[in-house]
Coordinates of C-alpha atoms in Angstrom, one line a residue:
M696 CA 55.1 -8.7 125.9
H697 CA 58.0 -11.0 126.6
R698 CA 60.4 -10.8 129.5
R699 CA 63.2 -13.1 130.3
L700 CA 63.8 -13.6 134.0
I701 CA 67.1 -14.9 135.3
V702 CA 67.5 -16.0 138.9
P703 CA 70.9 -15.0 140.3
G704 CA 73.3 -17.8 140.6
A705 CA 71.2 -20.0 138.4
L706 CA 72.9 -19.5 135.1
T707 CA 73.0 -22.6 133.0
A708 CA 75.2 -23.6 130.2
A709 CA 72.5 -22.7 127.8
S710 CA 72.1 -19.2 129.3
L711 CA 75.8 -18.6 129.2
L712 CA 75.8 -19.5 125.5
L713 CA 73.1 -16.8 125.0
A714 CA 75.6 -14.3 126.5
V715 CA 78.1 -14.9 123.7
P716 CA 77.8 -12.0 121.2
A717 CA 76.5 -13.0 117.9
S718 CA 78.7 -12.6 114.8
A719 CA 77.8 -10.2 112.1
A720 CA 76.6 -13.0 109.9
D721 CA 74.0 -14.0 112.7
Y722 CA 72.2 -10.6 112.5
S723 CA 69.3 -10.3 110.1
P724 CA 66.4 -7.8 109.3
G725 CA 63.1 -8.2 111.1
A726 CA 60.3 -9.4 108.8
P727 CA 58.3 -6.6 107.2
G728 CA 55.1 -8.4 108.4
I729 CA 54.2 -10.1 111.5
G730 CA 52.8 -13.2 109.7
D731 CA 49.0 -12.5 109.6
S732 CA 47.3 -14.7 107.0
Y733 CA 45.0 -12.0 105.9
Y734 CA 47.4 -9.0 106.0
P735 CA 50.9 -10.3 105.4
Y736 CA 52.6 -6.8 105.7
Y737 CA 50.8 -5.6 108.8
G738 CA 52.9 -5.6 111.9
N739 CA 56.6 -6.4 111.9
G740 CA 59.0 -9.1 113.1
G741 CA 62.1 -8.9 115.2
Y742 CA 60.8 -7.0 118.2
D743 CA 58.1 -6.6 120.7
V744 CA 56.7 -3.2 121.8
E745 CA 56.0 -2.5 125.5
H746 CA 55.0 1.2 125.5
Y747 CA 54.3 4.0 123.2
D748 CA 54.9 7.7 124.3
L749 CA 53.5 10.1 121.8
R750 CA 54.1 13.8 122.0
L751 CA 52.1 15.6 119.2
K752 CA 51.1 19.0 118.0
Y753 CA 48.2 19.5 115.7
Q754 CA 46.9 22.5 113.7
P755 CA 43.2 22.0 112.7
Q756 CA 43.2 24.7 110.1
T757 CA 45.8 23.0 108.0
D758 CA 45.6 19.5 109.2
E759 CA 49.4 19.6 110.1
L760 CA 50.6 17.1 112.6
A761 CA 54.0 17.1 114.2
G762 CA 55.2 14.5 116.7
T763 CA 57.9 12.6 118.5
A764 CA 57.1 9.0 119.2
T765 CA 59.2 7.2 121.7
I766 CA 58.8 3.4 121.5
L767 CA 60.0 1.2 124.2
G768 CA 60.4 -2.6 123.4
V769 CA 62.8 -5.5 123.3
T770 CA 64.3 -7.4 120.4
T771 CA 63.2 -11.0 119.7
Q772 CA 66.0 -11.9 117.3
D773 CA 69.5 -10.9 116.5
L774 CA 68.5 -7.8 114.6
S775 CA 70.3 -5.8 111.9
S776 CA 67.3 -3.6 110.9
F777 CA 63.6 -3.5 111.6
D778 CA 60.4 -2.0 110.2
L779 CA 57.7 0.3 111.7
D780 CA 54.3 0.8 110.0
F781 CA 54.0 4.5 109.3
L782 CA 53.0 7.0 106.4
L783 CA 54.1 10.5 107.6
D784 CA 57.4 12.2 106.8
V785 CA 60.2 11.3 109.1
S786 CA 63.1 13.6 109.8
E787 CA 65.0 11.7 112.4
V788 CA 65.3 8.2 114.0
R789 CA 67.3 7.2 117.0
V790 CA 67.8 3.8 118.6
N791 CA 69.1 3.6 122.1
G792 CA 70.3 7.2 121.9
A793 CA 72.2 6.8 118.6
T794 CA 71.2 8.2 115.2
A795 CA 69.9 5.4 113.0
A796 CA 69.5 5.3 109.2
F797 CA 66.0 5.0 107.7
T798 CA 64.2 4.5 104.4
T799 CA 60.6 3.9 103.3
A800 CA 59.5 0.9 101.4
E801 CA 56.3 -0.7 100.1
Q802 CA 53.0 1.0 101.1
H803 CA 53.5 1.8 104.8
E804 CA 56.9 0.5 105.9
L805 CA 59.5 2.7 107.6
V806 CA 62.8 0.6 107.6
V807 CA 65.2 1.5 110.5
T808 CA 68.8 0.4 110.5
P809 CA 70.5 1.0 114.0
A810 CA 74.0 2.3 114.2
K811 CA 74.9 -1.1 115.7
P812 CA 73.2 -4.4 115.4
L813 CA 70.9 -5.4 118.2
P814 CA 71.3 -8.9 120.0
K815 CA 68.2 -10.8 120.8
G816 CA 66.8 -9.8 124.2
T817 CA 68.0 -6.2 124.0
P818 CA 65.8 -3.5 125.5
I819 CA 65.4 -0.7 122.8
T820 CA 64.3 2.9 122.9
V821 CA 63.3 4.1 119.5
V822 CA 62.7 7.8 118.9
V823 CA 60.9 9.0 115.7
R824 CA 60.5 12.6 114.9
Y825 CA 57.9 13.3 112.1
T826 CA 55.6 15.8 110.5
G827 CA 52.9 15.7 107.8
V828 CA 49.4 16.3 106.7
P829 CA 47.6 13.0 107.4
S830 CA 44.7 13.7 105.1
T831 CA 47.0 13.8 102.1
K832 CA 48.4 10.3 102.8
S833 CA 46.9 7.0 101.5
A834 CA 48.0 3.3 101.4
Y835 CA 46.5 0.6 99.2
G836 CA 44.1 3.3 97.8
F837 CA 42.4 4.4 101.0
S838 CA 42.8 6.7 104.1
T839 CA 41.6 6.1 107.6
W840 CA 42.2 9.8 108.8
H841 CA 38.9 11.6 108.9
R842 CA 38.7 15.4 108.6
T843 CA 35.9 17.1 110.5
P844 CA 34.8 20.8 110.2
D845 CA 36.9 21.6 113.3
G846 CA 39.7 19.0 113.3
A847 CA 40.1 15.3 112.6
V848 CA 39.6 11.8 113.9
A849 CA 41.8 8.7 113.7
A850 CA 39.5 5.6 114.2
D851 CA 39.3 2.6 111.9
E852 CA 39.8 -1.1 111.6
P853 CA 42.0 -3.1 110.9
E854 CA 44.4 -0.2 110.6
S855 CA 44.6 3.5 111.6
A856 CA 47.8 4.1 113.4
W857 CA 49.9 4.6 110.2
W858 CA 48.4 8.0 109.8
W859 CA 49.4 9.4 113.1
F860 CA 52.1 7.3 114.9
P861 CA 54.7 4.7 113.9
S862 CA 54.0 1.3 115.3
N863 CA 54.1 -2.5 115.2
D864 CA 50.6 -2.5 113.8
H865 CA 49.1 -5.9 114.7
P866 CA 46.8 -6.9 117.5
S867 CA 49.2 -9.5 118.6
D868 CA 51.7 -6.8 119.8
K869 CA 49.8 -4.8 122.5
A870 CA 51.4 -2.1 124.5
T871 CA 50.6 0.7 127.0
Y872 CA 50.4 4.3 125.9
D873 CA 50.9 7.9 126.9
V874 CA 49.4 10.3 124.3
S875 CA 50.1 14.0 124.8
V876 CA 48.6 16.4 122.2
A877 CA 49.0 20.2 121.9
V878 CA 46.1 22.0 120.0
P879 CA 45.2 25.6 119.6
D880 CA 43.3 27.1 122.7
G881 CA 39.6 26.3 122.3
T882 CA 40.3 23.0 120.5
Q883 CA 40.4 19.7 122.5
A884 CA 42.2 16.5 122.1
I885 CA 40.4 13.2 123.1
S886 CA 42.2 9.8 123.3
N887 CA 42.1 6.5 125.2
G888 CA 42.4 5.8 128.9
T889 CA 42.4 8.5 131.6
L890 CA 43.0 12.2 131.2
Q891 CA 46.3 13.0 133.2
S892 CA 46.6 16.7 132.8
V893 CA 45.5 19.7 130.8
S894 CA 47.9 22.7 130.5
S895 CA 48.0 26.0 128.4
Q896 CA 50.9 27.9 127.2
L897 CA 51.5 30.5 124.3
G898 CA 48.1 30.0 122.7
W899 CA 48.2 26.2 122.9
T900 CA 46.5 23.7 125.2
R901 CA 48.0 20.3 125.8
Y902 CA 46.0 17.2 126.7
S903 CA 47.8 14.2 128.2
W904 CA 46.1 10.9 128.2
R905 CA 47.3 7.5 129.6
Q906 CA 46.2 3.9 128.7
N907 CA 47.8 1.8 131.5
K908 CA 46.6 -1.6 130.2
P909 CA 47.8 -3.4 127.0
Q910 CA 46.1 -2.1 123.9
A911 CA 46.2 -3.1 120.2
T912 CA 47.3 -0.4 117.8
Y913 CA 44.1 -0.3 115.8
L914 CA 42.3 0.4 119.1
A915 CA 44.3 3.6 119.7
T916 CA 42.2 6.6 118.8
L917 CA 42.6 10.4 118.5
A918 CA 39.9 13.0 118.1
L919 CA 40.7 16.6 117.6
G920 CA 38.1 19.4 117.6
K921 CA 35.5 21.2 119.8
F922 CA 33.5 19.0 122.1
D923 CA 31.1 19.1 124.9
I924 CA 32.5 16.7 127.6
T925 CA 30.5 14.9 130.3
T926 CA 32.0 13.0 133.2
S927 CA 30.4 10.6 135.6
T928 CA 31.0 7.4 137.6
S929 CA 28.9 4.3 137.1
E930 CA 27.3 2.6 140.1
G931 CA 30.0 -0.1 139.9
G932 CA 32.7 2.6 140.3
V933 CA 33.9 2.9 136.7
P934 CA 34.9 6.5 135.6
V935 CA 33.1 7.6 132.4
L936 CA 34.0 10.3 130.1
N937 CA 32.0 11.1 126.9
A938 CA 32.6 13.8 124.3
Y939 CA 30.2 15.2 121.6
S940 CA 31.0 17.5 118.8
R941 CA 29.3 20.9 119.2
D942 CA 27.9 20.8 115.7
L943 CA 26.1 17.4 115.6
G944 CA 22.8 19.2 114.8
D945 CA 19.7 17.0 114.8
N946 CA 21.6 13.9 115.9
D947 CA 22.9 15.5 119.1
G948 CA 19.9 14.5 121.4
A949 CA 19.8 10.9 120.2
A950 CA 23.5 10.5 120.5
R951 CA 23.6 11.8 124.1
A952 CA 20.4 9.7 125.0
S953 CA 22.4 6.6 123.9
V954 CA 26.1 7.2 124.9
E955 CA 25.2 8.7 128.3
R956 CA 24.0 5.2 129.2
T957 CA 27.5 3.9 129.0
G958 CA 28.1 3.6 132.8
E959 CA 24.8 1.7 133.2
I960 CA 25.6 -0.7 130.3
V961 CA 29.2 -1.4 131.5
D962 CA 27.8 -2.3 134.9
W963 CA 25.2 -4.6 133.2
L964 CA 27.7 -6.3 131.0
S965 CA 30.0 -6.8 134.0
G966 CA 27.3 -9.2 135.2
Y967 CA 27.9 -11.4 132.1
F968 CA 31.5 -10.8 131.4
G969 CA 33.2 -10.2 134.8
P970 CA 34.7 -6.9 136.2
Y971 CA 35.3 -4.2 133.7
P972 CA 38.9 -4.6 132.7
F973 CA 40.0 -0.9 132.3
A974 CA 40.5 2.2 134.4
S975 CA 37.9 4.3 132.4
A976 CA 35.0 4.0 130.0
G977 CA 33.3 6.2 127.6
G978 CA 32.8 7.3 124.0
Y979 CA 32.8 10.2 121.6
V980 CA 30.7 11.4 118.7
P981 CA 32.6 13.7 116.3
N982 CA 31.0 15.4 113.3
T983 CA 32.1 12.9 110.7
T984 CA 30.4 11.6 107.5
T985 CA 31.4 8.0 108.2
G986 CA 28.7 5.5 109.1
Y987 CA 30.3 3.0 111.4
A988 CA 31.3 2.7 115.1
L989 CA 34.5 1.3 116.5
E990 CA 35.4 -0.2 119.9
T991 CA 38.4 2.0 120.4
Q992 CA 39.6 0.9 123.9
T993 CA 37.9 2.7 126.7
R994 CA 36.7 5.6 124.4
V995 CA 34.4 4.3 121.8
F996 CA 34.1 6.0 118.4
Y997 CA 30.5 6.6 117.3
S998 CA 29.4 8.0 113.9
P999 CA 26.6 10.5 114.1
R1000 CA 24.8 8.6 111.4
Q1001 CA 24.3 5.7 113.9
F1002 CA 21.8 8.0 115.7
A1003 CA 20.0 9.4 112.7
S1004 CA 16.8 7.4 113.5
G1005 CA 16.9 8.1 117.2
A1006 CA 18.5 6.6 120.3
N1007 CA 20.5 3.5 119.7
T1008 CA 21.4 1.8 122.9
T1009 CA 22.0 -1.6 121.4
L1010 CA 24.9 -0.1 119.5
I1011 CA 26.3 1.0 122.7
V1012 CA 26.0 -2.5 124.1
H1013 CA 27.8 -3.9 121.1
E1014 CA 30.8 -1.6 121.3
L1015 CA 31.1 -1.9 125.1
A1016 CA 30.9 -5.7 124.8
H1017 CA 34.1 -5.4 122.7
Q1018 CA 35.9 -4.0 125.7
W1019 CA 36.0 -7.5 127.0
Y1020 CA 35.7 -9.5 123.7
G1021 CA 38.3 -7.8 121.4
D1022 CA 40.0 -5.2 123.5
D1023 CA 40.8 -7.1 126.8
V1024 CA 41.2 -10.4 124.9
S1025 CA 42.3 -9.5 121.4
L1026 CA 42.4 -11.8 118.5
K1027 CA 45.7 -13.6 117.5
G1028 CA 45.1 -13.1 113.9
W1029 CA 42.5 -11.3 111.9
K1030 CA 40.9 -14.6 110.8
D1031 CA 39.8 -14.9 114.4
I1032 CA 37.4 -11.9 114.0
W1033 CA 34.4 -14.0 115.2
L1034 CA 35.8 -13.8 118.7
N1035 CA 35.2 -10.0 118.5
E1036 CA 32.0 -9.7 116.4
G1037 CA 30.0 -12.8 117.2
F1038 CA 30.1 -12.0 120.9
A1039 CA 29.5 -8.3 120.6
R1040 CA 26.4 -9.2 118.5
Y1041 CA 25.3 -11.8 121.1
A1042 CA 25.6 -9.2 123.8
Q1043 CA 22.9 -7.2 121.8
W1044 CA 20.7 -10.3 122.0
L1045 CA 21.2 -10.5 125.7
W1046 CA 20.3 -6.9 125.9
S1047 CA 17.2 -7.6 124.0
E1048 CA 16.3 -10.3 126.6
H1049 CA 17.0 -7.7 129.3
E1050 CA 14.7 -5.1 127.7
G1051 CA 11.8 -7.6 127.1
E1052 CA 12.2 -7.2 123.2
G1053 CA 12.8 -10.7 122.2
T1054 CA 14.9 -13.5 123.7
A1055 CA 18.3 -14.7 122.3
Q1056 CA 16.5 -17.9 121.2
E1057 CA 13.7 -16.0 119.4
L1058 CA 16.3 -13.9 117.6
A1059 CA 18.4 -16.8 116.7
D1060 CA 15.3 -18.6 115.2
Y1061 CA 14.4 -15.4 113.3
I1062 CA 17.8 -15.0 111.8
Y1063 CA 18.1 -18.7 110.9
A1064 CA 14.7 -18.7 109.1
L1065 CA 15.3 -15.2 107.5
H1066 CA 18.1 -16.6 105.2
P1067 CA 17.0 -19.5 102.9
A1068 CA 19.5 -22.2 102.1
D1069 CA 20.6 -20.7 98.8
D1070 CA 21.3 -17.2 100.5
A1071 CA 25.0 -16.2 100.1
F1072 CA 24.8 -15.4 103.8
W1073 CA 25.6 -19.0 104.5
T1074 CA 28.6 -19.2 102.2
V1075 CA 30.7 -16.9 104.5
E1076 CA 32.4 -18.9 107.3
P1077 CA 32.5 -16.8 110.4
G1078 CA 35.4 -18.8 111.7
D1079 CA 37.6 -17.9 108.7
P1080 CA 35.7 -15.4 106.5
G1081 CA 38.7 -14.2 104.5
P1082 CA 39.8 -10.6 104.4
D1083 CA 37.2 -9.5 101.8
D1084 CA 34.3 -10.8 104.1
Q1085 CA 35.9 -10.0 107.4
F1086 CA 33.0 -7.7 108.4
D1087 CA 30.2 -9.4 106.5
L1088 CA 26.8 -9.6 108.1
A1089 CA 27.3 -13.4 108.5
V1090 CA 30.4 -12.9 110.8
Y1091 CA 28.0 -10.9 113.1
D1092 CA 24.6 -12.8 112.8
R1093 CA 25.7 -16.3 112.0
G1094 CA 28.5 -15.7 114.5
A1095 CA 25.8 -15.0 117.1
L1096 CA 23.9 -18.0 116.0
A1097 CA 27.0 -20.2 116.8
I1098 CA 27.0 -18.7 120.4
Q1099 CA 23.3 -19.6 120.8
A1100 CA 24.1 -23.1 119.5
L1101 CA 26.8 -23.4 122.2
R1102 CA 24.5 -22.1 124.9
N1103 CA 21.9 -24.8 124.0
A1104 CA 24.5 -27.5 123.7
V1105 CA 26.2 -27.0 127.1
G1106 CA 23.4 -25.5 129.2
D1107 CA 23.1 -22.1 130.8
D1108 CA 25.3 -22.9 133.8
A1109 CA 28.3 -23.9 131.7
F1110 CA 27.6 -21.3 129.1
F1111 CA 27.6 -18.3 131.4
A1112 CA 30.6 -19.6 133.1
I1113 CA 32.5 -19.7 129.8
L1114 CA 31.1 -16.3 128.9
K1115 CA 32.6 -14.8 132.2
G1116 CA 35.6 -17.0 132.5
W1117 CA 37.0 -16.4 129.0
P1118 CA 38.1 -12.7 129.5
Q1119 CA 39.8 -13.7 132.9
E1120 CA 41.5 -16.7 131.1
H1121 CA 43.3 -14.5 128.6
A1122 CA 43.1 -11.1 130.2
Y1123 CA 45.1 -8.4 128.4
G1124 CA 46.4 -11.0 126.0
N1125 CA 45.5 -12.6 122.6
A1126 CA 43.6 -15.8 121.7
S1127 CA 42.3 -17.7 118.7
I1128 CA 39.1 -19.5 118.0
A1129 CA 40.9 -22.8 118.6
D1130 CA 41.8 -21.5 122.1
F1131 CA 38.2 -20.6 122.7
Q1132 CA 36.9 -24.0 121.6
A1133 CA 39.5 -25.8 124.0
Y1134 CA 38.4 -23.5 126.9
A1135 CA 34.6 -24.1 126.2
E1136 CA 35.3 -27.9 126.1
R1137 CA 37.3 -27.7 129.3
V1138 CA 34.6 -25.8 131.1
S1139 CA 31.6 -27.8 129.8
G1140 CA 33.2 -31.2 129.8
Q1141 CA 31.9 -31.7 126.2
S1142 CA 33.4 -32.3 122.8
L1143 CA 32.3 -29.3 120.7
G1144 CA 34.2 -29.9 117.4
A1145 CA 31.1 -30.8 115.4
L1146 CA 29.2 -27.8 116.7
F1147 CA 32.0 -25.3 115.9
D1148 CA 32.6 -26.8 112.4
T1149 CA 28.9 -26.7 111.6
W1150 CA 28.4 -23.1 112.7
L1151 CA 31.6 -21.5 112.0
F1152 CA 33.5 -23.4 109.2
E1153 CA 31.1 -24.9 106.7
P1154 CA 29.8 -22.7 103.9
V1155 CA 26.2 -24.1 103.9
K1156 CA 23.1 -23.6 106.0
P1157 CA 23.1 -25.9 109.1
A1158 CA 20.4 -28.4 108.7
T1159 CA 18.7 -27.6 112.0
P1160 CA 18.4 -24.3 113.9
A1161 CA 20.8 -23.2 116.7
T1162 CA 19.5 -25.6 119.3
G1163 CA 22.6 -27.7 119.9
P1164 CA 25.3 -29.7 118.0
V1165 CA 24.3 -31.3 114.7
S1166 CA 25.8 -34.2 112.9
S1167 CA 25.8 -32.7 109.4
A1168 CA 25.7 -29.2 107.9
A1169 CA 24.0 -30.6 104.7
K1170 CA 21.9 -27.9 103.0
A1171 CA 18.3 -27.8 104.4
T1172 CA 15.8 -29.3 101.9
T1173 CA 12.8 -27.5 103.3
S1174 CA 12.3 -23.8 104.2
A1175 CA 10.5 -23.2 107.5
A1176 CA 8.2 -20.2 107.8
T1177 CA 10.0 -17.2 109.2
P1178 CA 9.1 -16.7 112.8
E1179 CA 7.4 -13.5 113.8
R1180 CA 10.0 -10.9 114.4
P1181 CA 10.3 -9.8 118.0
K1182 CA 8.0 -6.8 118.2
S1183 CA 10.5 -4.0 119.4
W1184 CA 13.7 -5.4 118.2
K1185 CA 15.9 -3.1 116.0
E1186 CA 18.4 -4.7 113.7
I1187 CA 21.8 -3.0 113.8
E1188 CA 23.6 -2.6 110.5
A1189 CA 26.5 -5.0 110.0
T1190 CA 28.6 -1.9 109.5
N1191 CA 28.8 -1.2 113.2
D1192 CA 32.5 -2.1 113.1
V1193 CA 33.4 -2.3 109.5
H1194 CA 36.5 -0.8 107.9
A1195 CA 34.4 1.2 105.3
D1196 CA 31.1 2.8 105.3

């Protein structure tokens, strides 16, 4: 979020020039995409969002959603029109109180033309009234709105907002949220942050949630259905709220045995990553057929299938690690996905050490030897995997190997200082892999370019295991025997956070 501060009496000639109204020719439309190299039409140009206020009403029997979104922001250019990412049917748009014209374009673009052009730096209040049946909408051939037997869920990556609220849908434009949802009595609405109020009127119950820290749009979630809700407080003082669909069947016990450890795991991760960055924690397990989990901020989405074989606490570790690496510090562009998935996977390795089920080094050696030099695993570059391989196993496991190599190169003291200092360095903001490398070099006092190139950016198997920087990433000519797998370690599917099953 960008704010311009002007000290009274300190206006310069340049600032006086800024006050001169632009001519009509100076105004131009905001770009239909924010400039992401993987997803050119995700997000939008010309403005920056500061807050979303969503007032919704949902009927689970018909999947009908009606809403009014009030979006607070500021223009970043002299703006004649701007886009919002959205799919539902819009009946009215207002900008700063005046009726605005609107049209739809491309796959998910709502194009808004204000009654008057907006100079750069103008605070804007955009009101969008809409209705629709989200399950009937698709873009690029897919939908991220999941129907359940008693309602629906919005949780997906790298996009899910289009199906339930208009937005500037890119992680680089984070905002705070108020989400208020009316559902028929007996149905509940779960979202991010803290529950502010519950009220009932005329057969409808309204749940009002607040996320008071900046949040990326794909991390906003909505679960509608019938849940058993548990609340607690961790030993470290973090409020925890978890929710479980009442019809999970055989997976119910394993899900609860895992998710109910959220407070314990948040406190444990705080020892590595620093204080928990948000006002609440928790997760929810709806009765969906999807197979992944997602680090939706403060209220993690878990598929029941993740607990089909029993308790899965390492999954809980992975998604809660994202609250620091991915949610608190979000990526600048989707090519920086290693900053999310590599560190969440490495947190699982640290948990394995904690549980006595194999050290991080043992797991790194095992993964390195498991994939021979001609395995396609090594052709994916975790530092820039491309949109088709953004959630490939290599981004997770080779990404974690890179972190173990960093640990060995700089030593534990510097490594754990980096691990804890990074979320504080970029708290509630965005960062890139280049930013992380620069930070690691500053903290460690070492040049790490060769190490990062070898493990993140070269499409071949590194010549030596993750024991430190290597001079060349030439393909290994011999294949070492695979080390014995740590006895109690459970591999987690690479689909923990993937877009599709």
